[in-house]
Tab-separated table of N, CA, C and O in Angstrom:
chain	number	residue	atom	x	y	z
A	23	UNK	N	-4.381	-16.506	-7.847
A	23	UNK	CA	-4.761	-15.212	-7.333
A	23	UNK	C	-5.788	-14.549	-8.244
A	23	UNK	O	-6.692	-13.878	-7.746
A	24	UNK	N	-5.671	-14.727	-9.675
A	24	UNK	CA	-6.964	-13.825	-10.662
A	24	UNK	C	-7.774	-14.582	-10.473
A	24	UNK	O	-8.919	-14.187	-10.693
A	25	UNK	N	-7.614	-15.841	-10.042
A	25	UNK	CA	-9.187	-16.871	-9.783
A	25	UNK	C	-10.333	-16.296	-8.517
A	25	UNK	O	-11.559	-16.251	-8.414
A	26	UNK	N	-8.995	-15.850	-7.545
A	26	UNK	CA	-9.427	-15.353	-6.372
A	26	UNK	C	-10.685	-14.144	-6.530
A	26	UNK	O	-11.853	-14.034	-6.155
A	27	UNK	N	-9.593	-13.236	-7.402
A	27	UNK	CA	-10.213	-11.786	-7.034
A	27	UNK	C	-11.348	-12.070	-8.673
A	27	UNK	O	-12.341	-11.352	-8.550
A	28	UNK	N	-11.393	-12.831	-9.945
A	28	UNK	CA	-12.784	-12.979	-10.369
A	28	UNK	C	-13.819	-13.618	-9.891
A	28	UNK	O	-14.814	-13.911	-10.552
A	29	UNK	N	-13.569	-13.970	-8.244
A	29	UNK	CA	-14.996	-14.715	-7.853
A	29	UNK	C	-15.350	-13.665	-6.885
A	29	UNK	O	-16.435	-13.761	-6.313
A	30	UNK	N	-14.782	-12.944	-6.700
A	30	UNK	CA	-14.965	-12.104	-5.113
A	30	UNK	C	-16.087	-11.072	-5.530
A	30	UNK	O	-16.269	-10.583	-6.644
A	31	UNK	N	-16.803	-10.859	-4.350
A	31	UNK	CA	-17.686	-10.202	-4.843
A	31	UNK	C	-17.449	-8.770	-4.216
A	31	UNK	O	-16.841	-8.723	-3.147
A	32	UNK	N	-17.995	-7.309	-4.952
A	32	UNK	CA	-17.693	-6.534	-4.537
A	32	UNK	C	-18.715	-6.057	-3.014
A	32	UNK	O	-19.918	-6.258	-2.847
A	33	UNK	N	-17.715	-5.375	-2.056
A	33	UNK	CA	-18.131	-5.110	-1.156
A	33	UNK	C	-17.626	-3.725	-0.379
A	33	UNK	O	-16.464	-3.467	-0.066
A	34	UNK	N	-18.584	-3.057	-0.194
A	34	UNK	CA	-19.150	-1.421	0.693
A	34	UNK	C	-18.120	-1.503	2.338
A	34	UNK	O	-18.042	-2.340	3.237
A	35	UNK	N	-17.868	-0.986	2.238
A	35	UNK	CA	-17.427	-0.172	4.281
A	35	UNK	C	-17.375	1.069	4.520
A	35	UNK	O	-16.384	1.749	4.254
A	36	UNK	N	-18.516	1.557	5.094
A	36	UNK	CA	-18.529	3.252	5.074
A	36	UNK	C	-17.554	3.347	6.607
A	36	UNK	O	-17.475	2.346	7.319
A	37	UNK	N	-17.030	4.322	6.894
A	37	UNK	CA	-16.351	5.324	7.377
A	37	UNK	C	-17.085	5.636	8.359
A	37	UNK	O	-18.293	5.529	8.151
A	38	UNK	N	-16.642	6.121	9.747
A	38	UNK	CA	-17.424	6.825	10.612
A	38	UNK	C	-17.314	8.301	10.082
A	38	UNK	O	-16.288	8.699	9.530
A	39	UNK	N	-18.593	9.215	10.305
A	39	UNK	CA	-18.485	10.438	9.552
A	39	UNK	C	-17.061	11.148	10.088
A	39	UNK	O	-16.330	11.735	9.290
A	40	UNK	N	-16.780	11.053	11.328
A	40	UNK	CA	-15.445	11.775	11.502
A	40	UNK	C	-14.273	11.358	10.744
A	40	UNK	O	-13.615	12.251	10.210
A	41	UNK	N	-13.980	10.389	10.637
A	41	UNK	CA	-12.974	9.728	9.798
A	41	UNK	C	-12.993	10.162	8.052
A	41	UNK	O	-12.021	10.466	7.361
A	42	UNK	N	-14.542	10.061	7.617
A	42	UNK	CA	-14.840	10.824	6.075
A	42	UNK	C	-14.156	12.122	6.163
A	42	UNK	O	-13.386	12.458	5.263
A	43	UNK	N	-14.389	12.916	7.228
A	43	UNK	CA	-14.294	14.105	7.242
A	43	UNK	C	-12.781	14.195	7.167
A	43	UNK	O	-12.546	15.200	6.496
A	44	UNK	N	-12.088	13.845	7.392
A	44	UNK	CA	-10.556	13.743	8.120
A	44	UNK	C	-9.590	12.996	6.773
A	44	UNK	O	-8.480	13.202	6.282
A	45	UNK	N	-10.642	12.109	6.549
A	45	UNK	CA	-9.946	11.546	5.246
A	45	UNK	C	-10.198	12.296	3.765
A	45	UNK	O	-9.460	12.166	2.789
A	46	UNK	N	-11.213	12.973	3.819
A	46	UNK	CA	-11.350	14.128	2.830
A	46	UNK	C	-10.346	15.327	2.833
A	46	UNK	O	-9.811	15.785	1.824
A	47	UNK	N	-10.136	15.852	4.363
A	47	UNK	CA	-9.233	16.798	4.385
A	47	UNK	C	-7.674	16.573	4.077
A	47	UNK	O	-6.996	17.480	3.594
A	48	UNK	N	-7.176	15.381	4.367
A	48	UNK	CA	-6.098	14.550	4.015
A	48	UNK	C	-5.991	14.178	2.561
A	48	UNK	O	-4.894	14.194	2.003
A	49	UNK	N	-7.178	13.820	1.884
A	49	UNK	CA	-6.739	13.766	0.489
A	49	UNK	C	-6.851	15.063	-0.269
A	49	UNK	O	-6.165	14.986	-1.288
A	50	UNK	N	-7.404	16.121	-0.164
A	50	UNK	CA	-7.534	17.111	-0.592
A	50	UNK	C	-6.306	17.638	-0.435
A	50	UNK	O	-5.487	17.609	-1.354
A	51	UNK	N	-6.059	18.149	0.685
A	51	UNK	CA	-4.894	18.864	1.519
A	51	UNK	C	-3.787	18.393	1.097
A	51	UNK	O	-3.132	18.965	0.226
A	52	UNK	N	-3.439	17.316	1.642
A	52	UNK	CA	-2.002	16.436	1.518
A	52	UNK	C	-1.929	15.961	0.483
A	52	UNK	O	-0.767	16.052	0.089
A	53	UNK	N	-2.728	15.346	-0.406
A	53	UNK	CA	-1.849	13.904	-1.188
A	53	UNK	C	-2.815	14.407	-2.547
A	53	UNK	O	-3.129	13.702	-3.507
A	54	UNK	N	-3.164	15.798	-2.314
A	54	UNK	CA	-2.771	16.965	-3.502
A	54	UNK	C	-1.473	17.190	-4.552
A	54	UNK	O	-1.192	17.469	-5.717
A	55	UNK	N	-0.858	16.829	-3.144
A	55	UNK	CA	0.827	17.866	-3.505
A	55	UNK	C	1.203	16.634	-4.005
A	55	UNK	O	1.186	15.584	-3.363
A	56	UNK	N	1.566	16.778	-5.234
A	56	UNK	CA	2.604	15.399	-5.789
A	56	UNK	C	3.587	14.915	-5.135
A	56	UNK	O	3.761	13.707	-5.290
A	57	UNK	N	4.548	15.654	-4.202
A	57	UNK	CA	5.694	14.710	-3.460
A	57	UNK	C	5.354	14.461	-2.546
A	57	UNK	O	6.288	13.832	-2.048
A	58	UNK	N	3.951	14.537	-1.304
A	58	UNK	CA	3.067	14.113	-0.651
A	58	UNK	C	2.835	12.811	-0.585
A	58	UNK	O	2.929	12.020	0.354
A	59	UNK	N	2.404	12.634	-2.096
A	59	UNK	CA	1.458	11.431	-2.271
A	59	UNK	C	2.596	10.449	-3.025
A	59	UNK	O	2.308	9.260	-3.161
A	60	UNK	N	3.881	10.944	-3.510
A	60	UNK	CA	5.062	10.096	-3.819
A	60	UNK	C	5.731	9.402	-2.756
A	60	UNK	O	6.007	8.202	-2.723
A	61	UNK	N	5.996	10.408	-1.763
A	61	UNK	CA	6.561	9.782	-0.771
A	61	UNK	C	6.273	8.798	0.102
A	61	UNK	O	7.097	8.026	0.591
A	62	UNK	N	4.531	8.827	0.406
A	62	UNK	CA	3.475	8.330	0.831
A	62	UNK	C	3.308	6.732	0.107
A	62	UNK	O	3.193	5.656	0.694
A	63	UNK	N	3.335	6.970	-1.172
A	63	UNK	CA	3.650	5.392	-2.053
A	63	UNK	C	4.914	4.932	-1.794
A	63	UNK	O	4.837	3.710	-1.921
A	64	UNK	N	6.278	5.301	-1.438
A	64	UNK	CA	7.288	4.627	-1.431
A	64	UNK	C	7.220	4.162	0.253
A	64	UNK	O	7.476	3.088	0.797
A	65	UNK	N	6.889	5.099	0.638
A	65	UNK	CA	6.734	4.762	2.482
A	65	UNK	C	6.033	3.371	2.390
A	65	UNK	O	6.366	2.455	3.141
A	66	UNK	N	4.929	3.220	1.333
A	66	UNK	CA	4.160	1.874	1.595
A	66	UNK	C	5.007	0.466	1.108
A	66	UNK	O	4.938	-0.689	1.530
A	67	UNK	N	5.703	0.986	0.203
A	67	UNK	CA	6.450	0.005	-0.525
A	67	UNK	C	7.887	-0.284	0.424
A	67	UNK	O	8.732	-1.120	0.103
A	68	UNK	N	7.953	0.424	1.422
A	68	UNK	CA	9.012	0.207	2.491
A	68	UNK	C	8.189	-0.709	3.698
A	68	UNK	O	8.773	-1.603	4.312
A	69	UNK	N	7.108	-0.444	3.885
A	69	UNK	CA	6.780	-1.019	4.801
A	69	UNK	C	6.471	-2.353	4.441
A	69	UNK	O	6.540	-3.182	5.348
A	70	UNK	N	6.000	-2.907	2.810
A	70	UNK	CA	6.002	-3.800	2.558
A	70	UNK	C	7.424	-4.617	2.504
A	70	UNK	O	7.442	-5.714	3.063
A	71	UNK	N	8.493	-4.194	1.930
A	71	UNK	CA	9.798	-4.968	2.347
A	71	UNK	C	10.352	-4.916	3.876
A	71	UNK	O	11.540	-5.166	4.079
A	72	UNK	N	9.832	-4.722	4.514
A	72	UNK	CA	9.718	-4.871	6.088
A	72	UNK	C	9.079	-5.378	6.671
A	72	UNK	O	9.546	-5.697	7.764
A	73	UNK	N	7.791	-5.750	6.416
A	73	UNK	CA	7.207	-6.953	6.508
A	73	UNK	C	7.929	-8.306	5.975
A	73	UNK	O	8.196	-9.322	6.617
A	74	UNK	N	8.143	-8.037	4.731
A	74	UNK	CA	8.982	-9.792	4.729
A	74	UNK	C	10.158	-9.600	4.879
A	74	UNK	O	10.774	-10.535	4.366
A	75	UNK	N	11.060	-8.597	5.483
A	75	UNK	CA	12.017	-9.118	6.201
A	75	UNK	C	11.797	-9.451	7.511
A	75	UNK	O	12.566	-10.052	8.262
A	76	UNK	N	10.671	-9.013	7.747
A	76	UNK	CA	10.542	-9.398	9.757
A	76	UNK	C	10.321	-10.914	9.631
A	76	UNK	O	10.835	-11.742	10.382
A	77	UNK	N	9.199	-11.293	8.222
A	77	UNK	CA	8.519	-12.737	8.391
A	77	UNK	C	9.702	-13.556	7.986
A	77	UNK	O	9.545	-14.774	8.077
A	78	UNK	N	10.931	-13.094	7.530
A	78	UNK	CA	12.103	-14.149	6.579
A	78	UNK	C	12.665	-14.449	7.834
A	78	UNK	O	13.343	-15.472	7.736
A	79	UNK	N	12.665	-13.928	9.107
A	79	UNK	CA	13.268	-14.040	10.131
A	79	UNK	C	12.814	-15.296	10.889
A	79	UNK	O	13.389	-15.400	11.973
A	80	UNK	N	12.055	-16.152	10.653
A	80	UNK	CA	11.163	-17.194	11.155
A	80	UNK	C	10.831	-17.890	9.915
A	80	UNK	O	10.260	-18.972	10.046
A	81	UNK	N	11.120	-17.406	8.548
A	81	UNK	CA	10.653	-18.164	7.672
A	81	UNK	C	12.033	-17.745	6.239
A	81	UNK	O	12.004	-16.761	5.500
A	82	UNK	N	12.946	-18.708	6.249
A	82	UNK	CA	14.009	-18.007	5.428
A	82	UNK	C	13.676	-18.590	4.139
A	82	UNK	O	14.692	-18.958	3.550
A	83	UNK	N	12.769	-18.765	3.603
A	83	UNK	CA	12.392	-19.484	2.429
A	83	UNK	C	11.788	-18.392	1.510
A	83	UNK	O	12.029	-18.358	0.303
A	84	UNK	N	11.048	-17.565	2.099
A	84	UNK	CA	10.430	-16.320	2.497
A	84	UNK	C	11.202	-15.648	0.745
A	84	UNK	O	10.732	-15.680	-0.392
A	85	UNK	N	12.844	-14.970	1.417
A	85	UNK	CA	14.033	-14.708	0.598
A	85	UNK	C	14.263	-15.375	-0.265
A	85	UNK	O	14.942	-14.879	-1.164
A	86	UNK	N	13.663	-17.274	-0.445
A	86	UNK	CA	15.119	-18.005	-1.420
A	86	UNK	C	15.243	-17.619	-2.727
A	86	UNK	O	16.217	-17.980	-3.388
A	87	UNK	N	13.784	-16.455	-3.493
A	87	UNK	CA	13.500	-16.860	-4.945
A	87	UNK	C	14.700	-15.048	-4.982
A	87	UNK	O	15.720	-14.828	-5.636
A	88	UNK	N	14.360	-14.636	-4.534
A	88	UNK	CA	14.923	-12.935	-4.036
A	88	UNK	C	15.250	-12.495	-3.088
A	88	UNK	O	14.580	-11.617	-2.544
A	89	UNK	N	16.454	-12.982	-2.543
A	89	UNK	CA	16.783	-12.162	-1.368
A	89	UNK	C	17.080	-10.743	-1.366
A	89	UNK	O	17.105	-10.109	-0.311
A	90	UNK	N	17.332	-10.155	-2.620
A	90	UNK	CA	17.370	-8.771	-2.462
A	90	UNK	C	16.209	-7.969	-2.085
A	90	UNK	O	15.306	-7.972	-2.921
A	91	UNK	N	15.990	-7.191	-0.883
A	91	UNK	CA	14.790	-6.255	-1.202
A	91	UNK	C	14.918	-5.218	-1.513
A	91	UNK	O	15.916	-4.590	-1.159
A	92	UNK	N	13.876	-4.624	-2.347
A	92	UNK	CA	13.908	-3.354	-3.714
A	92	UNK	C	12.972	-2.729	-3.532
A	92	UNK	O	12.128	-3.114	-2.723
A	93	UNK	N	12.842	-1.656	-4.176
A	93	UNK	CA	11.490	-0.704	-4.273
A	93	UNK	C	12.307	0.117	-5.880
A	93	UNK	O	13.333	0.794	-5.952
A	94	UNK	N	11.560	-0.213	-6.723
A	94	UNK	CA	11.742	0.157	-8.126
A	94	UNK	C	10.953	1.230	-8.596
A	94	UNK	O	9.750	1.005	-8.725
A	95	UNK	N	11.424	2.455	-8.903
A	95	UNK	CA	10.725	3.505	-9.371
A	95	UNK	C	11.039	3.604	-10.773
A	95	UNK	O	12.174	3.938	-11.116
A	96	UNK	N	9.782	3.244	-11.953
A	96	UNK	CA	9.886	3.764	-13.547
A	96	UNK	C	8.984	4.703	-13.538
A	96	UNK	O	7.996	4.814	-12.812
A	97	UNK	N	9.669	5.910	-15.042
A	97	UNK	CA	8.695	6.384	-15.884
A	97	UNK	C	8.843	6.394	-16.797
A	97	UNK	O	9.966	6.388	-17.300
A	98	UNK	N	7.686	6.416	-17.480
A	98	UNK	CA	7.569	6.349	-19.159
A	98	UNK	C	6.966	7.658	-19.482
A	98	UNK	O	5.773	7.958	-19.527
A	99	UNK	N	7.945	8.331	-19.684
A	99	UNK	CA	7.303	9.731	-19.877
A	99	UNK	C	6.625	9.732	-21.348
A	99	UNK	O	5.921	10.711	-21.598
A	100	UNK	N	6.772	8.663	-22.422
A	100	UNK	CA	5.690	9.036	-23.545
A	100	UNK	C	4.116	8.763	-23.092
A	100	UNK	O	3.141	9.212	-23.695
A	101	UNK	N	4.073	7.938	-21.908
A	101	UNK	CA	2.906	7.553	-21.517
A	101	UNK	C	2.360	8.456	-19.740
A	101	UNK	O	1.496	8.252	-18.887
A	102	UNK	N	3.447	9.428	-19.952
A	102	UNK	CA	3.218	9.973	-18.265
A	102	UNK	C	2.730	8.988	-17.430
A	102	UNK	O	1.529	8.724	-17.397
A	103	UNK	N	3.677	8.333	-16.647
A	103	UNK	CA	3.233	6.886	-16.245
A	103	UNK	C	4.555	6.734	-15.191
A	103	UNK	O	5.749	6.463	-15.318
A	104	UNK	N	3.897	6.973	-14.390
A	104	UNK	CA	4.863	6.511	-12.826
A	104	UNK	C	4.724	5.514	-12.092
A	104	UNK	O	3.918	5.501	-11.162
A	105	UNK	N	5.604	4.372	-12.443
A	105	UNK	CA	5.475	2.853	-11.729
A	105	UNK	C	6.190	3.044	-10.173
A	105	UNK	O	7.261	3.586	-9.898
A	106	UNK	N	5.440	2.556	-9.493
A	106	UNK	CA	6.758	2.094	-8.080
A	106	UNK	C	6.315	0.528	-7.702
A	106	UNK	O	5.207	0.323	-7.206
A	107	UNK	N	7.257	-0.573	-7.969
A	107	UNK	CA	6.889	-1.573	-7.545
A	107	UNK	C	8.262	-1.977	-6.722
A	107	UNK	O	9.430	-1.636	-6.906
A	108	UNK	N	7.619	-2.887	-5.691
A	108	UNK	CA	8.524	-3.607	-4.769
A	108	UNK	C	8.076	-5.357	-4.824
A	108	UNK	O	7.229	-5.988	-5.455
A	109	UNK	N	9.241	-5.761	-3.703
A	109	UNK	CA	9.216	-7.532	-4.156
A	109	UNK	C	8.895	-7.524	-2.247
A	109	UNK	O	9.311	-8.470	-1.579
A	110	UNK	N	8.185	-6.432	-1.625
A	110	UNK	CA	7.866	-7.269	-0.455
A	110	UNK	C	6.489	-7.662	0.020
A	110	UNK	O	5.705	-8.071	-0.837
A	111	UNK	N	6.133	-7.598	1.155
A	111	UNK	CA	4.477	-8.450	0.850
A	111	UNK	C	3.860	-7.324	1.445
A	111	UNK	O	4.352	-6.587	2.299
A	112	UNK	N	2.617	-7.244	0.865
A	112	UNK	CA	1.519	-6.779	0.764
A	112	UNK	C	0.902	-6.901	2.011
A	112	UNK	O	1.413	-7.539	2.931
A	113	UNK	N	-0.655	-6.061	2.127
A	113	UNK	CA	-1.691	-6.558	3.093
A	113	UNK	C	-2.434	-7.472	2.812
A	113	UNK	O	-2.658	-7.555	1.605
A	114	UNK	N	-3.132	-8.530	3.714
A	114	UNK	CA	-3.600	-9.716	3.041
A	114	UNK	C	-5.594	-8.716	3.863
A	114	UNK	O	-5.991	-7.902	4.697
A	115	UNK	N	-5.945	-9.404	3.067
A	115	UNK	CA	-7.766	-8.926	3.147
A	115	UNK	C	-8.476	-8.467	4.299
A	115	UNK	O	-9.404	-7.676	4.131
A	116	UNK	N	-8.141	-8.888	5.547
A	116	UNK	CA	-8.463	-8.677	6.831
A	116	UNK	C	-7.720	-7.730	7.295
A	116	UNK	O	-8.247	-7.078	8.196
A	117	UNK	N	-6.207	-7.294	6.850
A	117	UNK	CA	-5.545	-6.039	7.116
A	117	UNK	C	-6.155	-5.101	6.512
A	117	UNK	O	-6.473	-4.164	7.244
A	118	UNK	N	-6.517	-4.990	5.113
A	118	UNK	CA	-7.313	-4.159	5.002
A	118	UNK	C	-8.269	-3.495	5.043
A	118	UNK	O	-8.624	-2.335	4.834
A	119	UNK	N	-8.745	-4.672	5.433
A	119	UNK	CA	-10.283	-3.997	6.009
A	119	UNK	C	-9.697	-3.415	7.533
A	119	UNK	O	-9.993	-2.225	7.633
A	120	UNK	N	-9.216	-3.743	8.312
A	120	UNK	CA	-8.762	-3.122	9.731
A	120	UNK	C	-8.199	-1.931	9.661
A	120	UNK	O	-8.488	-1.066	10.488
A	121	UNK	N	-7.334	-1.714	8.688
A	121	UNK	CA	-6.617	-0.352	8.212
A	121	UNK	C	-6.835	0.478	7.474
A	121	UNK	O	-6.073	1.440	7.372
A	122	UNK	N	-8.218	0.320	6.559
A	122	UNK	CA	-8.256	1.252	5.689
A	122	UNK	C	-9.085	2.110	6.410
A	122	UNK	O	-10.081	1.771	7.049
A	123	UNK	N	-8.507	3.552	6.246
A	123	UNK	CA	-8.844	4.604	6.837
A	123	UNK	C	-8.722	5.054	7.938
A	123	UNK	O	-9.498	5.889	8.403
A	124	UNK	N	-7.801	4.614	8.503
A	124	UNK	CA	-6.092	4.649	9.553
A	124	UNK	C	-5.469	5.558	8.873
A	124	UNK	O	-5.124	5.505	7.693
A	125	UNK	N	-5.321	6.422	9.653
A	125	UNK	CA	-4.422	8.242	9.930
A	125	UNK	C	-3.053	7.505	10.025
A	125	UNK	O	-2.142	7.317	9.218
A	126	UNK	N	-3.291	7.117	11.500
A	126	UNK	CA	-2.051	6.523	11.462
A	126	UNK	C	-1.705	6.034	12.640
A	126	UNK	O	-1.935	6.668	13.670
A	127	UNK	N	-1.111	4.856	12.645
A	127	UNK	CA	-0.981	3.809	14.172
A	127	UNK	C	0.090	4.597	14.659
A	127	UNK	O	-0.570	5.354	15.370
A	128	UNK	N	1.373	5.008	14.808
A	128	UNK	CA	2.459	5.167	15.530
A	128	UNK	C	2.619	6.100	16.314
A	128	UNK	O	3.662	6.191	16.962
């Protein structure tokens, strides 16, 4: 995976201006407020252990190394430093490009 992302080259996707506009007011506005933008990170880290529980459902191998799924919140308050990590899967490159700057599907 670091092999991956040191060959990749960096790359631009502008926004339709309405969407800039909308996504400016959203980060300003909303994810201002610290429990906004907390809740907003754990929501993602839920949706990632929901993704591989949907995919363990067709693929139980998926689980074998960790079947527990987690979402781990540290801080290191000498370093003001707020970790949230989880053990489920991620967006792979083509999701993100499709989703970034998605309000919101539901």
């Amino acid at each position: 995976m670091a092999d991956k992302q040191a060959t990749m080259e960096k790359q631009t996707h502008d926004f339709q201006t309405e969407v800039k506009q909308l996504l400016h007011l959203m980060i300003h506005a909303l994810y201002s407020d610290k429990e906004i933008f907390l809740r907003e990170l754990i929501s993602n880290s839920s949706d990632a252990a929901d993704k591989l529980r949907f995919q363990a459902i067709d693929q139980s191998s998926l689980l074998k190394e960790d079947p527990e799924l987690k979402i781990v919140i540290d801080f290191d308050k000498e370093a003001s430093l707020l970790t949230i990590k989880d053990n489920g899967i991620g967006m792979s490159y083509d999701e993100v490009i499709e989703n970034l700057g998605t309000i919101a599907k539901s």
